[in-house]
């Protein structure tokens, strides 16, 4: 073939030549025409009759006819003018498909004589077919990770036309990622290839829609398009990201277990498992912090998992890793700063740092007893402590420095009033509710010998019978001393006994018992004044005093005493009755009833006595003057037992006994002879039996001081 392929334009210029050539070929016995496909009905193809050398007039008579195998009557001859024309629609592509040569073979037959001519009508292609893609949309899945210059072959278009009309050029809609490369495959046309020119990013453009246009070489040209749907496949090229790099959270201490601290929401721009995330504590997080918080690795919730104590730590720094599940996992980081807020959950603590005990009773006001420090682990106002002391104690708190105090003696101590003090130190913080800390301080006051022994009374009065025996109990003295220990232990001593000196009484130094140590005589001394001192064993010792007044009671230990104070002797025989012969006074040193004397005369004497005044009597001549005379005349001591029965005697008696007066001076002259002894001073007790014993020992010589010569 003369036709050269590459240039369509040149082919068109050669077309007239082609027609000439067709005519020329007819000469060789075979006519050759050409007609453009899709020509209109009636389109002139060739002067077939003429060209075959047939007369127009003979066409009909010779039964000119045209056959074409199986093609019907696409071409027809006008028998009038012998012109071959287009009679039906000639579609080259239908007739010949994609073969480059396409002809309709006509057989022309005329009878008389029968002649057969072969006519070739070449059907020329016109550009009546656009390039066609097999699908309207081509899908390509391209990983975003593909490198630049990666190539992705595309299915090309096809064009039913032939020749230039089927020569396709491709064009890609403008985009930044791909360019088009065309591969010429020998005899098999051109194939478009996508070439990656800029990295894809699924996260930015998850899919791209491009338009690939194929244009044929016809005139006018036809185009065909296909949509290229490029699905960008995810690569794990994005790390999970928190929406902030640092989160600040505030929470109170003592938050309940499982309290939500923060809910992290990281995101990952990738897809599928590449965006599935796991939250975890970073390796930077120390175990002490891990212990406190629990990380939900799926949801990103961080919760309290242990006691949160402000005093233990007031901030926590939690570094979090968020890791995706991609093949090559990527990790994002963020930090949660947890600030713990203080609650008043610590009581103030009171500590006694130094203590000087016991405290002496005589300690000076201002003496420091104890040093105290208070503390509170809370912060701010919850940690501010004020300290106070039990009211009404002789101590005060003096602040020496912030949170340091001295416990100082504020007023004088008196162990005897308050031997020990129970102090309560109270520290209160400023929190809400306030918390309190206390400490008890037990202070023992050390005794000083500052109290005298004291008797219950300063004077005691005791009565004692004069005839009390030695060792007779007089009184038990008891002095008390308010001091403690030896300072309060008391011994007694006898300081003085008036008027007779100390020997009459004894005092037991430990028991305080006073006893008799000698003979007491009422008639000699009726009162004793005993000075007693009680002394404690302190150093220096202290003393107290008392006086014991001992009143001696009379015992009837004295016989009445009869004294003839005046006597008119001799008595004349003719003395008249009622003449006073003598005046007699009677006395008894005993007191009370013991000293009351009643006198009487022995019977059968011519005298009688008349009481003139208390204890004074007159002896009056009664009738037996002579007898009295005789009685009173006796001048010399009579012989023993020679006392006559009728001798007058004065008998005086007191409650406890009676005495009689005779001319004898001593009672003991009379012995136990049968005769009455009325002439003697004889004691005849008339005491009740109970007094017998006492009286027995004290029976005394009782004598009449008889001044006369009786
Ligand atoms: C995370 O998401 C949850 C649920 O939507 C929300 O309650 C929480 O406040 C979010 N966390 C942050 C730190 O924004
Ligand atoms: C807090 O709760 C978790 C889960 O119930 C438990 O394992 C942990 O021991 C609790 N912590 C405390 C301090 O009670
Ligand atoms: C002394 O008196 C005190 C106080 O009245 C008393 O307790 C104590 O027993 C007495 N002592 C003696 C030895 O009687
Ligand atoms: C008691 O009396 C006796 C004899 O009169 C005397 O020797 C003694 O010292 C007295 N005792 C006291 C403690 O005075």
Short mmCIF file of N, CA and C and ligand atoms in Angstrom, two decimals, residues 470 502-503 505-506 517, ligand 4:
data_model
loop_
_atom_site.label_atom_id
_atom_site.label_comp_id
_atom_site.label_asym_id
_atom_site.label_seq_id
_atom_site.Cartn_x
_atom_site.Cartn_y
_atom_site.Cartn_z
N UNK A 470 0.53 6.63 188.51
CA UNK A 470 1.56 6.86 187.51
C UNK A 470 1.13 6.12 186.24
N UNK A 502 8.95 19.48 184.55
CA UNK A 502 8.51 18.53 183.56
C UNK A 502 8.30 17.11 184.07
N UNK A 503 8.78 16.85 185.30
CA UNK A 503 8.86 15.45 185.68
C UNK A 503 7.52 14.79 185.93
N UNK A 505 4.81 14.73 184.21
CA UNK A 505 4.10 14.16 183.06
C UNK A 505 5.11 13.64 182.05
N UNK A 506 4.68 12.67 181.31
CA UNK A 506 5.50 12.20 180.19
C UNK A 506 4.70 12.37 178.90
N UNK A 517 3.31 10.98 185.51
CA UNK A 517 4.59 10.40 185.94
C UNK A 517 4.94 10.74 187.38
C1 LIG B 4 9.30 10.23 185.88
O1 LIG B 4 9.52 10.33 187.28
C2 LIG B 4 10.70 9.72 187.73
C3 LIG B 4 10.74 9.76 189.28
O2 LIG B 4 10.12 10.84 189.84
C4 LIG B 4 11.87 10.46 187.15
O3 LIG B 4 13.06 9.91 187.50
C5 LIG B 4 11.76 10.42 185.61
O4 LIG B 4 12.79 11.18 185.00
C6 LIG B 4 10.43 10.95 185.18
N1 LIG B 4 10.30 10.77 183.81
C7 LIG B 4 10.14 11.78 182.96
C8 LIG B 4 10.09 11.40 181.55
O5 LIG B 4 10.11 12.92 183.34
#
